[in-house]
Short mmCIF file of N, CA and C in Angstrom, two decimals:
data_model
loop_
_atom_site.label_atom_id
_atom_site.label_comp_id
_atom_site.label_asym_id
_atom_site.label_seq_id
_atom_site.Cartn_x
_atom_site.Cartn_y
_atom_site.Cartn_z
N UNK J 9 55.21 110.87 91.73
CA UNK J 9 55.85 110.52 90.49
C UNK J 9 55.58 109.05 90.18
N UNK J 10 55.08 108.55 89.03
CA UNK J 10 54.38 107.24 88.84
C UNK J 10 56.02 106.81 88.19
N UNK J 11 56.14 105.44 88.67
CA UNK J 11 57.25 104.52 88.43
C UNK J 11 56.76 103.21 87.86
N UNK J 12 57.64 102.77 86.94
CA UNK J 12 56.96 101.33 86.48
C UNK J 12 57.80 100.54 87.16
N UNK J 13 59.11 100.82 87.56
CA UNK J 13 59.92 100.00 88.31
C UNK J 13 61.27 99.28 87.82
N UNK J 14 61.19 99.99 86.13
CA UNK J 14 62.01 99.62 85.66
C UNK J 14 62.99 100.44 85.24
N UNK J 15 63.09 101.98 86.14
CA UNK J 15 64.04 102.67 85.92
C UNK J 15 64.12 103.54 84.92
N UNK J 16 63.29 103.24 84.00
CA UNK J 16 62.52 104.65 83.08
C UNK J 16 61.65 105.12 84.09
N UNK J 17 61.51 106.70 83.60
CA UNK J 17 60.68 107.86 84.06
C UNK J 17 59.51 107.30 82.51
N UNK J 18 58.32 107.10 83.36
CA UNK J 18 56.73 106.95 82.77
C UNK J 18 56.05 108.20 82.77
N UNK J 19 56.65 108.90 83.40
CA UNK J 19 55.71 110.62 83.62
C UNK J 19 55.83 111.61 82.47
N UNK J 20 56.79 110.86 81.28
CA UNK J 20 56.16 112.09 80.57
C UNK J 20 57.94 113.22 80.40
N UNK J 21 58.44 113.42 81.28
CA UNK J 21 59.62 114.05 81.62
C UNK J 21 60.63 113.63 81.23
N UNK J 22 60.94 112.26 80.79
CA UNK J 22 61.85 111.99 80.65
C UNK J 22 63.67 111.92 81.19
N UNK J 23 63.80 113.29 82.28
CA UNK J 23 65.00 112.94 82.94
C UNK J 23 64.71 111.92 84.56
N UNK J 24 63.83 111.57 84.84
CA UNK J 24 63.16 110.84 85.86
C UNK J 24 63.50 111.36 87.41
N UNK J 25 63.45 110.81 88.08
CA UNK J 25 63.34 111.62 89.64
C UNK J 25 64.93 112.20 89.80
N UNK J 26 65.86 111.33 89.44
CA UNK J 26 66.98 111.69 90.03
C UNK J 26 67.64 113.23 89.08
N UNK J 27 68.07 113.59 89.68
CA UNK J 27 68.72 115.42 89.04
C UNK J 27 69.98 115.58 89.06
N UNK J 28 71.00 114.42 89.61
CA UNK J 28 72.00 114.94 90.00
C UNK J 28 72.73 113.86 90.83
N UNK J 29 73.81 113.79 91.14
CA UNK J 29 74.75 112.84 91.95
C UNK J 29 75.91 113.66 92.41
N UNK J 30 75.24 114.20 94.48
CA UNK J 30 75.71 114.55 94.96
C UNK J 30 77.21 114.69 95.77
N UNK J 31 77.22 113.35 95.97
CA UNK J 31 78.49 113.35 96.50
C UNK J 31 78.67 111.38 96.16
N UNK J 32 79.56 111.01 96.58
CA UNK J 32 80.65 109.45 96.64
C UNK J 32 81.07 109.35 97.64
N UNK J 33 80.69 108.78 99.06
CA UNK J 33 81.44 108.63 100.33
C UNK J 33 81.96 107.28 100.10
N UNK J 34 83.72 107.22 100.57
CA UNK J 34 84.53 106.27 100.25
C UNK J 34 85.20 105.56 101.78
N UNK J 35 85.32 104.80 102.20
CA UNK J 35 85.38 104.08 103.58
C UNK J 35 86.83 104.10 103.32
N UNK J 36 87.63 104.63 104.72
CA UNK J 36 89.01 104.29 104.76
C UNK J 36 89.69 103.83 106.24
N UNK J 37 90.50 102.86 106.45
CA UNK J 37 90.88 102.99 107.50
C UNK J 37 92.10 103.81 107.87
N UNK J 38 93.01 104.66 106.94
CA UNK J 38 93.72 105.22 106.59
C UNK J 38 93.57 106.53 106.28
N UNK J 39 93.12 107.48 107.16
CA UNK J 39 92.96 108.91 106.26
C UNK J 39 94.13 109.50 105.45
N UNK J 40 95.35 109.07 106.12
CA UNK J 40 96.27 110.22 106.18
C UNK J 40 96.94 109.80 104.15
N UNK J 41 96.83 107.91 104.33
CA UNK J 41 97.57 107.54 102.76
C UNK J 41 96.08 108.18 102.16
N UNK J 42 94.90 107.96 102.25
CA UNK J 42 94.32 108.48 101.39
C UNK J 42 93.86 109.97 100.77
N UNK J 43 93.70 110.79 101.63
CA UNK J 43 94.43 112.34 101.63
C UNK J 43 95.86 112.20 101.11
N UNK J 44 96.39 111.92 101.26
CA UNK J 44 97.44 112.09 100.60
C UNK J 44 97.68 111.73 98.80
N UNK J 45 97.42 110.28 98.77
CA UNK J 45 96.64 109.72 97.20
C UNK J 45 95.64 110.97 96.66
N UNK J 46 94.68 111.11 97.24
CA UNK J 46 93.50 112.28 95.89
C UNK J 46 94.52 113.59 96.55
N UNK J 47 95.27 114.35 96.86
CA UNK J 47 95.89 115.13 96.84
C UNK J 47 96.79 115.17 95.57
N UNK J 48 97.78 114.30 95.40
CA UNK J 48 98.80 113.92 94.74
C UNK J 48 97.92 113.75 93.50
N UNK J 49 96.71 113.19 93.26
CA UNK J 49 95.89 113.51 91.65
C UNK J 49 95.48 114.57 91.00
N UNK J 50 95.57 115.67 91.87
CA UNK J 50 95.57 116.90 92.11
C UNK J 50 93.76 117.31 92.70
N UNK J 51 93.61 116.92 92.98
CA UNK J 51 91.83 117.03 93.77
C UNK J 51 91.66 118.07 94.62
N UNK J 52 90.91 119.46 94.51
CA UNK J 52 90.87 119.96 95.54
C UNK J 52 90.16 119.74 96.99
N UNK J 53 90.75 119.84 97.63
CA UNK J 53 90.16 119.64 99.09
C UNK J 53 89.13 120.70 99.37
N UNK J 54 88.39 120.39 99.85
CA UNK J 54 86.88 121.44 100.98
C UNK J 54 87.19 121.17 101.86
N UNK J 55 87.31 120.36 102.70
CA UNK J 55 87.00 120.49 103.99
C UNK J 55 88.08 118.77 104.70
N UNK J 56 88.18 118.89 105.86
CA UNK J 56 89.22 118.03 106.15
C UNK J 56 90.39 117.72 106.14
N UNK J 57 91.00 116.72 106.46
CA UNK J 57 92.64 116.60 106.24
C UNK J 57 92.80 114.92 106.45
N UNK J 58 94.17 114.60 106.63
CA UNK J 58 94.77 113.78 106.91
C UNK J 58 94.62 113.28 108.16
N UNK J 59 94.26 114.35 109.20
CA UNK J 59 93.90 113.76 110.72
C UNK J 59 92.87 113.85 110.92
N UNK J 60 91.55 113.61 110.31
CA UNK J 60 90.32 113.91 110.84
C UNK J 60 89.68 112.79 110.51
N UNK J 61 88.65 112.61 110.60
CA UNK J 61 87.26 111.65 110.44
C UNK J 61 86.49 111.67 109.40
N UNK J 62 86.84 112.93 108.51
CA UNK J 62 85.80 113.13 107.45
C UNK J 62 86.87 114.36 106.28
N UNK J 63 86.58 113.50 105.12
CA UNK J 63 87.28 114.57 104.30
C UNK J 63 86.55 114.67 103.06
N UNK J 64 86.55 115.77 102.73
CA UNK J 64 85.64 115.68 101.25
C UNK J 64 86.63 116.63 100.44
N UNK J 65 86.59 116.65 98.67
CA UNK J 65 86.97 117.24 97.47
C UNK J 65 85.80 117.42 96.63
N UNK J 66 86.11 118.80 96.32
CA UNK J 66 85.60 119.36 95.10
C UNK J 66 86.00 117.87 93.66
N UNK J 67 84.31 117.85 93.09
CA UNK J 67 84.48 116.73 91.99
C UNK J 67 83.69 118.25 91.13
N UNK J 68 84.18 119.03 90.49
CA UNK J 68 83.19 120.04 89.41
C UNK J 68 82.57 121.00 90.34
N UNK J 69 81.58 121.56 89.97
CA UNK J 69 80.83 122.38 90.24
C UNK J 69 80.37 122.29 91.49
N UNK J 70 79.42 121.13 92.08
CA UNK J 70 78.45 121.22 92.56
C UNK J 70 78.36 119.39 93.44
N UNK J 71 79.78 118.76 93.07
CA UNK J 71 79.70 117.11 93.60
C UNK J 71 80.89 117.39 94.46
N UNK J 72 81.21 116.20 95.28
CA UNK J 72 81.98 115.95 95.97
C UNK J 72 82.78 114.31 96.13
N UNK J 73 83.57 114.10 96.28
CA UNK J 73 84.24 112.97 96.91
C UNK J 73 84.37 113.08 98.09
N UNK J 74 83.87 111.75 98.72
CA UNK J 74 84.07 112.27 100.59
C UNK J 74 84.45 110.87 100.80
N UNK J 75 85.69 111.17 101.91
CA UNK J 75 86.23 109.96 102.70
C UNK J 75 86.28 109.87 104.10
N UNK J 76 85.62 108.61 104.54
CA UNK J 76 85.19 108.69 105.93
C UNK J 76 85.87 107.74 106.58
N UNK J 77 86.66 107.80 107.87
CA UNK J 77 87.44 107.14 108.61
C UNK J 77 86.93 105.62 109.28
N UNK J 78 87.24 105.30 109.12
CA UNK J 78 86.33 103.66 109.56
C UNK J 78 87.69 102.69 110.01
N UNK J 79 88.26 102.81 111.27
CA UNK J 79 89.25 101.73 111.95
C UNK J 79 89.21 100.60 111.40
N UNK J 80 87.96 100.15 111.26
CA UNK J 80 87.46 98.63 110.60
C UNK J 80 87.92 98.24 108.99
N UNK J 81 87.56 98.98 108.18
CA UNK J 81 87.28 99.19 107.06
C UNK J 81 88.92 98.28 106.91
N UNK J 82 88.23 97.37 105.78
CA UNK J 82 89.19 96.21 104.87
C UNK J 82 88.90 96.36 103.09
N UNK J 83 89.47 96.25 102.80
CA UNK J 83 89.40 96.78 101.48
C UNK J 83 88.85 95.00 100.81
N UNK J 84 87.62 95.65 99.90
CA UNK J 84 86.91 94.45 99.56
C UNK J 84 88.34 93.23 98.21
N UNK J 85 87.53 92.29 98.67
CA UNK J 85 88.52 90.94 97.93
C UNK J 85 89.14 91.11 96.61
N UNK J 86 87.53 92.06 96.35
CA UNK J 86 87.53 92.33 94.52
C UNK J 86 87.05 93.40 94.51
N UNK J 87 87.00 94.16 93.49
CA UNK J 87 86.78 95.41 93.08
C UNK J 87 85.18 95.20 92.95
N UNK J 88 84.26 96.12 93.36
CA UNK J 88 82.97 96.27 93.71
C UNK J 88 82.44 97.06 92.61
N UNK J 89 83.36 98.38 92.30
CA UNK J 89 82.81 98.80 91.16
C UNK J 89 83.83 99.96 91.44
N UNK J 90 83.05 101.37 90.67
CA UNK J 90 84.85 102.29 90.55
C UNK J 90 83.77 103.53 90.33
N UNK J 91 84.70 104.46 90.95
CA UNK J 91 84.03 106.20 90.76
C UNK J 91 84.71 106.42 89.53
N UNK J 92 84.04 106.91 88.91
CA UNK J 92 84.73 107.79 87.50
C UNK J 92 84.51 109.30 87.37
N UNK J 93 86.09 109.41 87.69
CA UNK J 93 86.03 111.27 87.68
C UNK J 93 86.16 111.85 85.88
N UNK J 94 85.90 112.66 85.78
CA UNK J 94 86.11 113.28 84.17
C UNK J 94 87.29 114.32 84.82
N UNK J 95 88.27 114.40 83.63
CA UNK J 95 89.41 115.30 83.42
C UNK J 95 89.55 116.20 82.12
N UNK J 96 90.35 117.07 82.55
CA UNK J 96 90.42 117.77 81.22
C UNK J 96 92.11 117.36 80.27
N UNK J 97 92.91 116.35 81.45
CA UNK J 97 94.35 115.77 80.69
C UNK J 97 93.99 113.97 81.61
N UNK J 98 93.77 113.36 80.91
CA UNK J 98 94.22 112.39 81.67
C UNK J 98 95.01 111.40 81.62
N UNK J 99 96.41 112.43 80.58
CA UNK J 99 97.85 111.42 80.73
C UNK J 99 98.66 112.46 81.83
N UNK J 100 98.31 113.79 81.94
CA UNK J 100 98.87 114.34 82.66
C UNK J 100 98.31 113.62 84.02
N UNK J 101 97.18 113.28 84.87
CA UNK J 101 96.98 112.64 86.15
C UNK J 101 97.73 111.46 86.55
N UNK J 102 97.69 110.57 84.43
CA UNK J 102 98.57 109.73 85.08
C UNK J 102 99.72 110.01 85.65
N UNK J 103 100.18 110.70 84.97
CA UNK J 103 102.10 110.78 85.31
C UNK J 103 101.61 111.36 86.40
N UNK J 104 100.69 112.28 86.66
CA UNK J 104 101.23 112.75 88.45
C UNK J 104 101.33 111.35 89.57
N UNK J 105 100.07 110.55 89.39
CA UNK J 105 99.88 109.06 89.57
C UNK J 105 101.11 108.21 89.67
N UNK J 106 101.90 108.20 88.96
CA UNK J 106 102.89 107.07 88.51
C UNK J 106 104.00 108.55 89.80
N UNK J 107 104.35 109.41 89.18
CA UNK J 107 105.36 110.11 89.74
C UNK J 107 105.08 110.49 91.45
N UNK J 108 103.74 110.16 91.74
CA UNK J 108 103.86 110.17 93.22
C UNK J 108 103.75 108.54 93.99
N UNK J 109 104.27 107.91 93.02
CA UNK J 109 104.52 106.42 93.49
C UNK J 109 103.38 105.05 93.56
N UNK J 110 102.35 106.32 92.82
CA UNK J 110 100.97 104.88 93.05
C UNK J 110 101.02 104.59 91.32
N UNK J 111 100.41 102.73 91.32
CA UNK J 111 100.69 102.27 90.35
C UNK J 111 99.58 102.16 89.92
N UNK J 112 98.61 102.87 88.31
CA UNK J 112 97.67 102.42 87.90
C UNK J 112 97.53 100.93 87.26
N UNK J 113 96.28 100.62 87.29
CA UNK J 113 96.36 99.07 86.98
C UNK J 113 96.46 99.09 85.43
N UNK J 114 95.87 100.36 84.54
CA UNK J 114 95.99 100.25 83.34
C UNK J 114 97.04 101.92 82.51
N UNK J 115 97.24 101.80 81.93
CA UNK J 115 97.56 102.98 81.32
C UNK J 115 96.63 103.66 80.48
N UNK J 116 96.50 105.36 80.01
CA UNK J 116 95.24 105.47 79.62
C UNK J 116 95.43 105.06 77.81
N UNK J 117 94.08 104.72 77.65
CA UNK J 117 94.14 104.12 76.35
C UNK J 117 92.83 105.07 76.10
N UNK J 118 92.18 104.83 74.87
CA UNK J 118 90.97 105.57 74.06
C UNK J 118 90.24 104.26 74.15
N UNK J 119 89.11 104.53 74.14
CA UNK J 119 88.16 103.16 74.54
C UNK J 119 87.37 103.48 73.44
N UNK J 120 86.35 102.15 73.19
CA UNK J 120 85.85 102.36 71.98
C UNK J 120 84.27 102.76 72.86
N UNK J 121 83.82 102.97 73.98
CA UNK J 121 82.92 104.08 74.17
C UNK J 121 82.52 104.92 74.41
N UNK J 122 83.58 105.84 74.07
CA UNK J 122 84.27 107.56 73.72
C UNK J 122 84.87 108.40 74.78
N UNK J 123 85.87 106.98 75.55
CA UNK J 123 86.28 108.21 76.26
C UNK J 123 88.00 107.63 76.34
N UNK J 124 88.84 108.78 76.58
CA UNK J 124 90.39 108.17 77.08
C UNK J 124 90.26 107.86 78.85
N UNK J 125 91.04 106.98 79.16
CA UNK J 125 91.19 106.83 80.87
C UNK J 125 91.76 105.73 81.10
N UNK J 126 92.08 106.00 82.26
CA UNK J 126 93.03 104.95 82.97
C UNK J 126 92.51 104.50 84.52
N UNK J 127 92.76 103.68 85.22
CA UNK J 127 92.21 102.68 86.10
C UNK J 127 93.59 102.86 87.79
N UNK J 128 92.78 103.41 88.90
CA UNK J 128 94.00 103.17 90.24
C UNK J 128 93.64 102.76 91.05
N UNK J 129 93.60 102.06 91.55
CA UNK J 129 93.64 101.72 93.63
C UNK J 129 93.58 102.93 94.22
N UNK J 130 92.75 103.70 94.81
CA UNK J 130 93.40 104.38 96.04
C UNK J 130 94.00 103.28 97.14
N UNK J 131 94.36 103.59 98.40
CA UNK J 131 95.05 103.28 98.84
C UNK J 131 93.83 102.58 100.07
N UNK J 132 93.06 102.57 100.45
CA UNK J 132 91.73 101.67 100.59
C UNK J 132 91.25 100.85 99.76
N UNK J 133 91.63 100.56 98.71
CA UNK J 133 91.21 99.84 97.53
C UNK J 133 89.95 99.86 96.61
N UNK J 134 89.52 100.87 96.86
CA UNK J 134 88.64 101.95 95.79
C UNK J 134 89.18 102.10 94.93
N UNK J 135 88.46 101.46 93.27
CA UNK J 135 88.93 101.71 92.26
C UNK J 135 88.56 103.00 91.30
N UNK J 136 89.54 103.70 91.16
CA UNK J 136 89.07 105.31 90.69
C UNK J 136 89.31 104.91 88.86
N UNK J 137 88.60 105.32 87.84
CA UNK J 137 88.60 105.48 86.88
C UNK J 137 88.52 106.93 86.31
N UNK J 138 89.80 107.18 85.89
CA UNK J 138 90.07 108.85 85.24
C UNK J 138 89.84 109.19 83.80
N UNK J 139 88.76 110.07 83.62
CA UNK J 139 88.63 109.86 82.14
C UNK J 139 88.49 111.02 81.55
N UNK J 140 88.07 111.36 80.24
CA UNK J 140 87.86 112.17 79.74
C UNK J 140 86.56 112.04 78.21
N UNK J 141 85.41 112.67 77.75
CA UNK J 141 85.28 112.24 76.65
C UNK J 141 85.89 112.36 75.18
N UNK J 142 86.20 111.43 74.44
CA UNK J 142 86.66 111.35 73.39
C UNK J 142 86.45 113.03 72.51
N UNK J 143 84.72 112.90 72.67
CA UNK J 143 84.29 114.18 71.13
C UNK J 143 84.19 115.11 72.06
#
């Protein structure tokens, strides 16, 4: 596949090498608050728990969220950047959010580049962005 290097596909194809975005592995030193946090957002679980080393959730069809146990793991100074899940309510996540005691940093508002969502900490300090599109 010929690359110019600038992140356009040159071949002609136009969707370029990548097809897809498999999974999000998230560093915790905490399984049990963080299983517990994407539980309480309502996230389904695949595989893992609260006492294990490795936990992953159904994100749609065919992605995943996965959280991996790391003793070490310090939650960075500043926010690094943020997973953004799509929803089909996302004032209903908030209130589950707010009503299971975690505090989003924003409330959801309509943004002017078409989508509603709101902004949380998990409890590792991974910033999750919940959204939905506007149209």
């Amino acid at each position: 596949m010929a690359s110019t290097g600038s992140g356009e596909d040159d071949t002609g194809g136009g969707a370029g090498p990548v097809r897809s975005l498999s999974a999000v592995t998230l560093a915790t030193a905490d399984m049990a608050s963080s299983v517990a946090f994407y539980d309480a957002l309502g996230f389904v679980r695949a595989y893992g728990g609260p006492d294990t080393d490795f936990t992953s959730y159904h994100v749609g069809a065919t992605s995943y969220l996965n959280l991996q146990l790391d003793p070490e793991w310090a939650p960075p100074a500043r926010v690094w950047g943020r997973t953004i899940v799509w929803v089909d309510d996302v004032d209903a996540i908030h209130d589950r959010a707010v009503a299971a005691g975690y505090r989003p940093s924003t409330t959801p508002a309509d943004a002017p580049w078409g989508e509603r969502y709101f902004h949380v900490l998990d409890p590792a300090g991974h910033e999750l962005s919940v959204a939905r599109p506007l149209a």
